[in-house]
mmCIF file of C-alpha atoms in Angstrom:
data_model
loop_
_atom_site.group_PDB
_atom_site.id
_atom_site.type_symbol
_atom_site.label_atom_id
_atom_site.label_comp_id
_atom_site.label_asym_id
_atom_site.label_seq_id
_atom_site.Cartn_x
_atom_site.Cartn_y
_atom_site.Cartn_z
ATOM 1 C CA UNK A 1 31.736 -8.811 -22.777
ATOM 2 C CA UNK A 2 31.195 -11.690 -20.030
ATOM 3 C CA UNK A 3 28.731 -13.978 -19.734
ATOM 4 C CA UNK A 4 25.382 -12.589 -18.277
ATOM 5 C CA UNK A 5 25.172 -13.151 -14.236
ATOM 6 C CA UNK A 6 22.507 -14.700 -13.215
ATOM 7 C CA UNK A 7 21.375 -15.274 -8.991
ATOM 8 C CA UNK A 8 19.241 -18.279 -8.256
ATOM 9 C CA UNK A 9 17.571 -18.210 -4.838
ATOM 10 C CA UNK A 10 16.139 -21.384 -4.040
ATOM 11 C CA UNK A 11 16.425 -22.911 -0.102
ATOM 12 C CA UNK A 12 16.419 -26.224 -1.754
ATOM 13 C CA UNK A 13 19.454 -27.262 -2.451
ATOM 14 C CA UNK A 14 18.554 -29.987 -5.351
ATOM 15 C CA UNK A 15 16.530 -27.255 -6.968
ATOM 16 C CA UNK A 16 18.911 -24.762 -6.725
ATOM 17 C CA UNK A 17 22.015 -26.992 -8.273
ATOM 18 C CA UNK A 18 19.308 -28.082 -11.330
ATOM 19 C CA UNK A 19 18.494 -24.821 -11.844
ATOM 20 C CA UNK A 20 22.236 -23.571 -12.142
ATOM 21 C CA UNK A 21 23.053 -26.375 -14.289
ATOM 22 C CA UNK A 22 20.383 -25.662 -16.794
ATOM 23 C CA UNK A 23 21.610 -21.963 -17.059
ATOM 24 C CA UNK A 24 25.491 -22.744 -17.348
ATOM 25 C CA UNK A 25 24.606 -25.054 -20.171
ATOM 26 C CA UNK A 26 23.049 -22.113 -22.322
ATOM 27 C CA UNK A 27 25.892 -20.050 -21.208
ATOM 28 C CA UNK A 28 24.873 -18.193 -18.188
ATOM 29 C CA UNK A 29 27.004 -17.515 -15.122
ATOM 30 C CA UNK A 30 24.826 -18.746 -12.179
ATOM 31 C CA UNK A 31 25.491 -17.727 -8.778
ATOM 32 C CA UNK A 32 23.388 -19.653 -6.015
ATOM 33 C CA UNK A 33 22.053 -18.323 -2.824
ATOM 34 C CA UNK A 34 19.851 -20.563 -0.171
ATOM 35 C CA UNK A 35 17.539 -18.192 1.754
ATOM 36 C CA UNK A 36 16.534 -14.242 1.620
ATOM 37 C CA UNK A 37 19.645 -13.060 3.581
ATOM 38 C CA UNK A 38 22.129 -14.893 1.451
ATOM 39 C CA UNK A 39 20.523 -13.710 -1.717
ATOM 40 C CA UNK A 40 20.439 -9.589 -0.402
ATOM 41 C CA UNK A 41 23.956 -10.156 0.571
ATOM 42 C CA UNK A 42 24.627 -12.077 -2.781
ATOM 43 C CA UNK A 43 23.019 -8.897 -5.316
ATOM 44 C CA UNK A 44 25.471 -6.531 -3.243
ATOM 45 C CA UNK A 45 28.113 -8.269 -3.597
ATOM 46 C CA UNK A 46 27.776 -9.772 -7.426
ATOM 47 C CA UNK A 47 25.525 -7.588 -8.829
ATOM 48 C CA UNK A 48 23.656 -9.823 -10.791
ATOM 49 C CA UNK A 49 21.710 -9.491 -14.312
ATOM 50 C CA UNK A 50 18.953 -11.571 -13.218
ATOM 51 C CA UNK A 51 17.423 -12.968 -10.095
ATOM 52 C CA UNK A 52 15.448 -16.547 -10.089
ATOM 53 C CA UNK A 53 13.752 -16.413 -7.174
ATOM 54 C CA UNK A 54 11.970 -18.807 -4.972
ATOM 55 C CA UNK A 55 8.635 -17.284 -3.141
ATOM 56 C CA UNK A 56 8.004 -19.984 -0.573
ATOM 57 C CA UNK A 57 11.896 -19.594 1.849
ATOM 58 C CA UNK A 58 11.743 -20.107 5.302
ATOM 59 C CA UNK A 59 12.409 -16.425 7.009
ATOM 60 C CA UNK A 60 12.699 -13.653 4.743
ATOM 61 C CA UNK A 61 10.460 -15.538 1.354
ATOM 62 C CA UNK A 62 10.777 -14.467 -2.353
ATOM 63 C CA UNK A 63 8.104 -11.442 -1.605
ATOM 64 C CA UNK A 64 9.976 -9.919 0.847
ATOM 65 C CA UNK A 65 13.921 -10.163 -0.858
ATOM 66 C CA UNK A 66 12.020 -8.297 -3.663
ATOM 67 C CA UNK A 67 10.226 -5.640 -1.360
ATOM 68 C CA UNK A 68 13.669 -5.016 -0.226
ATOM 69 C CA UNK A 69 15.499 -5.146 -3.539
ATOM 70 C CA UNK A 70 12.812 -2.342 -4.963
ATOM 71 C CA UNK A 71 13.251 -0.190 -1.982
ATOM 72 C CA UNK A 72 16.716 0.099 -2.405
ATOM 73 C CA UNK A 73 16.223 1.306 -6.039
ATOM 74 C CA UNK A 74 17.536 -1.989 -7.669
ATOM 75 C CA UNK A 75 15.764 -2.580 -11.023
ATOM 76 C CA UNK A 76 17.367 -6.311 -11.344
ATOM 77 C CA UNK A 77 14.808 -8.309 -13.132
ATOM 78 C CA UNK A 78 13.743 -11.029 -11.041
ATOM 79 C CA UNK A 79 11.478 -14.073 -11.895
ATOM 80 C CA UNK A 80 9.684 -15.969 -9.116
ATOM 81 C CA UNK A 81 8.711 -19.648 -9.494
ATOM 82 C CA UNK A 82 5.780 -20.347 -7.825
ATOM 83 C CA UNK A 83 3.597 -23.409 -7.198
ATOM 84 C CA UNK A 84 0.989 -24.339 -10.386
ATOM 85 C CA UNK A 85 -1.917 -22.869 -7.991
ATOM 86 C CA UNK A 86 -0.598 -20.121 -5.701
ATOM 87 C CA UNK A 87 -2.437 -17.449 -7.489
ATOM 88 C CA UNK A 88 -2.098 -15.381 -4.312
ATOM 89 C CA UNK A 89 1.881 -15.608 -4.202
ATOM 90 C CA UNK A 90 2.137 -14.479 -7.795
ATOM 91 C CA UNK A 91 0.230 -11.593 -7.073
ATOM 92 C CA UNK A 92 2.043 -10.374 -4.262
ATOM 93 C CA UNK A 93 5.032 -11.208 -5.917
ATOM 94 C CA UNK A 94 4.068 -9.055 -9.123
ATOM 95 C CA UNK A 95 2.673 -6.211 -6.535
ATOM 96 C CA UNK A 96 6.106 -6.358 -4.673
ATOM 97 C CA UNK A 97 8.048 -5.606 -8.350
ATOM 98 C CA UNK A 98 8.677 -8.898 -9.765
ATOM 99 C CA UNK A 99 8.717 -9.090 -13.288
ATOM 100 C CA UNK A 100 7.649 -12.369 -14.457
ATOM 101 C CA UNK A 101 6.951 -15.712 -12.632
ATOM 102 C CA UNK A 102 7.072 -18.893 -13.775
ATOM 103 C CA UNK A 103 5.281 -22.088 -11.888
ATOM 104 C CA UNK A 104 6.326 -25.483 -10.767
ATOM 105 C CA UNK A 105 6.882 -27.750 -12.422
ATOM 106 C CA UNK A 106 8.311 -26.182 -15.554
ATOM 107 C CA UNK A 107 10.945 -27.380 -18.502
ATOM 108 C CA UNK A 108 13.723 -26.226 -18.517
ATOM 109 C CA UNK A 109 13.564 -24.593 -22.181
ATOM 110 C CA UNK A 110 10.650 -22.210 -20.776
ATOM 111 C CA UNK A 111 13.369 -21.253 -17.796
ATOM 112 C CA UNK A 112 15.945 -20.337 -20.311
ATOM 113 C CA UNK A 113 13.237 -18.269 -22.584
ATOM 114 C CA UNK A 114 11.936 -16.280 -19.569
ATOM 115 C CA UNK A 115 15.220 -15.587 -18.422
ATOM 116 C CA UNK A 116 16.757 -13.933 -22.118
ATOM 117 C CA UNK A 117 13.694 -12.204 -22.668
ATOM 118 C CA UNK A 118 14.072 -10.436 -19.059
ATOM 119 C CA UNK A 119 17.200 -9.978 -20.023
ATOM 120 C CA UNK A 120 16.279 -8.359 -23.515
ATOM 121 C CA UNK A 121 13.810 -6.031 -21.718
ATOM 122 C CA UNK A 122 16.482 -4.988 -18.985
ATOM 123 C CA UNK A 123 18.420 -3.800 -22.150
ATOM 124 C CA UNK A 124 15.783 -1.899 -23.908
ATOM 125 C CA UNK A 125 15.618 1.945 -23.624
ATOM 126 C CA UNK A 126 15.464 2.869 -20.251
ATOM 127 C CA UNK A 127 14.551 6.621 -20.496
ATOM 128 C CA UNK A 128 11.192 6.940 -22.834
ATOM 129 C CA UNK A 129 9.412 10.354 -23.850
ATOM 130 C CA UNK A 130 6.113 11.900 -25.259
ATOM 131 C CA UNK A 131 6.519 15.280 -25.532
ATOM 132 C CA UNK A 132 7.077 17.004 -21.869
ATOM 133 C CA UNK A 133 6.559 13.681 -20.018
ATOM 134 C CA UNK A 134 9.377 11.199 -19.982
ATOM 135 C CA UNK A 135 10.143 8.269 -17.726
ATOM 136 C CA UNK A 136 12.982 6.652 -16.238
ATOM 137 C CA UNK A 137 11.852 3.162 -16.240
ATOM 138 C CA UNK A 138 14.909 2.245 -13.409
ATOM 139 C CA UNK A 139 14.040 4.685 -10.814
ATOM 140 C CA UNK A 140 10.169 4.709 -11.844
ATOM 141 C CA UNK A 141 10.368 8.677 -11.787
ATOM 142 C CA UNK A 142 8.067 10.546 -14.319
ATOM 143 C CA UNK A 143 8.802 13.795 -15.298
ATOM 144 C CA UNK A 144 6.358 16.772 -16.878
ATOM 145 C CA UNK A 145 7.314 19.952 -17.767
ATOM 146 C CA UNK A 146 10.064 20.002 -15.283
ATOM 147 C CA UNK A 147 8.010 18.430 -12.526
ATOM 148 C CA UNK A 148 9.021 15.255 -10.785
ATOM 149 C CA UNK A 149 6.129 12.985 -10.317
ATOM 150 C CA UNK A 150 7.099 9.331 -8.498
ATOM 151 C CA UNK A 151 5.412 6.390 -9.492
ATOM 152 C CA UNK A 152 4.269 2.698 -8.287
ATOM 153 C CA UNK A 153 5.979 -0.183 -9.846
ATOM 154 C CA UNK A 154 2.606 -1.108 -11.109
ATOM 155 C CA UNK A 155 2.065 2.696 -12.486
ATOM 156 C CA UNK A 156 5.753 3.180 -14.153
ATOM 157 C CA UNK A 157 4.951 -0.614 -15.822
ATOM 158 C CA UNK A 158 2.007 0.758 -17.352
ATOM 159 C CA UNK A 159 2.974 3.839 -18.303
ATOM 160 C CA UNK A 160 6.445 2.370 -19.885
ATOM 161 C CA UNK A 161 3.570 -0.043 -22.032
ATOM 162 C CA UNK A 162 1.659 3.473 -22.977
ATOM 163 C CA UNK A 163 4.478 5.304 -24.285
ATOM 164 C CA UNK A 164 5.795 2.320 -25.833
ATOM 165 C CA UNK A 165 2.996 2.321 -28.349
ATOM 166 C CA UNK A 166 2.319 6.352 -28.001
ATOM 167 C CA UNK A 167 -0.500 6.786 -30.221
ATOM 168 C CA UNK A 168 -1.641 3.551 -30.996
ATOM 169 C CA UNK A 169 -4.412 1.434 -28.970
ATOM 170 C CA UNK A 170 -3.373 -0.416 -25.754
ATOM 171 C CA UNK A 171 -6.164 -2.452 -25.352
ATOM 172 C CA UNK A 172 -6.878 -3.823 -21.506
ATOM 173 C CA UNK A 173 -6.247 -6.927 -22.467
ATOM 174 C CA UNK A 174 -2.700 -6.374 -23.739
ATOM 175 C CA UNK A 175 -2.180 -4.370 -20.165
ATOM 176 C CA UNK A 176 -3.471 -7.123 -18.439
ATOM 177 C CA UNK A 177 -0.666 -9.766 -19.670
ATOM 178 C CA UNK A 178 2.295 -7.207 -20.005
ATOM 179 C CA UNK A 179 1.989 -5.415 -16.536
ATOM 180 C CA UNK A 180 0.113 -7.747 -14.667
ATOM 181 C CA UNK A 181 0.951 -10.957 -16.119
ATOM 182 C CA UNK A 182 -1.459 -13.247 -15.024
ATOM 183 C CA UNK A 183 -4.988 -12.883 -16.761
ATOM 184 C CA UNK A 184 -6.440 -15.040 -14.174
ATOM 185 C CA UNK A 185 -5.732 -12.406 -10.820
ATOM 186 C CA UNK A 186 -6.663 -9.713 -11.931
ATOM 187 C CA UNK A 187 -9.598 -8.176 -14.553
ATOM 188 C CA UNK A 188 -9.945 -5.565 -16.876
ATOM 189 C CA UNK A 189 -11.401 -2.894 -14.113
ATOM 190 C CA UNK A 190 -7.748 -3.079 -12.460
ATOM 191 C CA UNK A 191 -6.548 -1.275 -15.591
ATOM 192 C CA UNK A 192 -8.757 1.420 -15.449
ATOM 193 C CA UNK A 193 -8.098 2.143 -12.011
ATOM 194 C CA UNK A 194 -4.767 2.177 -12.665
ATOM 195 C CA UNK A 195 -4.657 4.871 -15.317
ATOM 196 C CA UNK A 196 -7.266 6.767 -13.075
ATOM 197 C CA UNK A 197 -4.259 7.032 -10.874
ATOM 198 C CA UNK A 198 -1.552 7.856 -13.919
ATOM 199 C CA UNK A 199 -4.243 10.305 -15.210
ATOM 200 C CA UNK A 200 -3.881 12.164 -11.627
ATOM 201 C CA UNK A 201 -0.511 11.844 -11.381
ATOM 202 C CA UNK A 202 0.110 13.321 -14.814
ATOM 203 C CA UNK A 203 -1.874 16.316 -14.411
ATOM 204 C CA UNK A 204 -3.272 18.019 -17.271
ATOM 205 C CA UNK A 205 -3.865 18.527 -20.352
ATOM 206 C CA UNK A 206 -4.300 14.855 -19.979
ATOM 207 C CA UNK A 207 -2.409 12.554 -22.063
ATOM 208 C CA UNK A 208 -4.318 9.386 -21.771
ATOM 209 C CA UNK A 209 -7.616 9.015 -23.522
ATOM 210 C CA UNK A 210 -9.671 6.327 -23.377
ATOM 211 C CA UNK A 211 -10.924 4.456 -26.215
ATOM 212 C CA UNK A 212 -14.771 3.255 -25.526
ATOM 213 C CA UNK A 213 -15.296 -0.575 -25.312
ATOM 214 C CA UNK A 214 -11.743 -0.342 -26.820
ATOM 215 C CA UNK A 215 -8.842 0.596 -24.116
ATOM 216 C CA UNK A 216 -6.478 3.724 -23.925
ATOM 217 C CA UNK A 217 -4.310 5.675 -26.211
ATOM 218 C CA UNK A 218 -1.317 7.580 -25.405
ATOM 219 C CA UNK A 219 -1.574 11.355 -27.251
ATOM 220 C CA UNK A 220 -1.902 15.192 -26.866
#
């Protein structure tokens, strides 16, 4: 098997060559791009494992190549780098489908780390089931007792982190820093609202219960 492909998307061209330096040295093959075009073009034609992607890109920024990417259907993992205290861009960025972000400056061994474990996640199971609901976590379709039921980003990440641990506690916490990432945009009432909208989806005899002053648990 090859080396692992990985895209970096950075309009800057110093960044871009350090970046794809660090990730040949651990054995990556790095493919550069320097603005939103390039790197659409880039995914069709190399079909990357992983995206590094830049938010702030004149034209077409990190948000939108990822708004596009997701449209299409493309489940590529993609981690943004964002300034130390643009809260706001990592939230859009998450909301838009990215998967992780990582903010400037970083070192390079925390790079490398977010990268593999992207990578590891991309190879987990990508079909999950709890009796007659299971999920394809690439096209974020749920289905229940033979019904198709589409889903959010946001709502197939949570519901991938529920049937992950079917029966045991997901606290809000715990959905907090695995689907939303970053504990300091958002709060614990997002959570709820968002498995007010899985509970809807799902239809009944609901699967989700909550667990008072605790979180949510995954059962029949």
């Amino acid at each position: 098997m090859g080396a692992e492909t990985v895209l970096v998307v950075d309009d800057d061209p110093a960044v871009a060559r350090m970046l794809a330096r660090t990730l040949d040295a651990e054995g990556f093959r790095t493919v550069t791009a320097a603005d939103g075009g390039q790197a659409l073009s880039a995914v069709e034609r190399e079909r990357p494992d992983a995206l590094v992607l830049d938010v702030v890109m004149p034209g077409m920024d990190g948000i939108d190549v990822t708004h596009r990417l997701r449209g299409r259907g493309l489940a590529v993992p993609i981690l943004m780098l964002t300034a130390r205290d643009a809260v706001a861009d990592r939230v859009r960025g998450l909301e838009a489908g990215a998967d992780d972000y990582l903010s400037k400056p970083f070192a390079a061994e925390e790079l490398v780390a977010r990268v593999r474990a992207l990578l590891r996640r991309g190879s987990a199971a990508r079909t999950l089931g709890f009796g007659d609901l299971s999920l394809d976590v690439d096209a974020r379709l749920a289905t229940r007792a033979g019904r198709q039921i589409e889903l959010t980003a946001r709502e197939a990440a949570l519901l991938e982190l529920l049937l992950r641990h079917a029966g045991r506690l997901v606290s809000r916490r715990t959905a907090l820093e695995s689907v939303w990432a970053d504990g300091d945009a958002a709060t614990e009432n997002v959570v709820d609202r968002y498995v007010a909208y899985l509970r809807r989806k799902l239809g009944d005899p609901p699967l989700i219960h909550t667990v008072r002053g605790a979180g949510f648990v995954l059962r029949r």
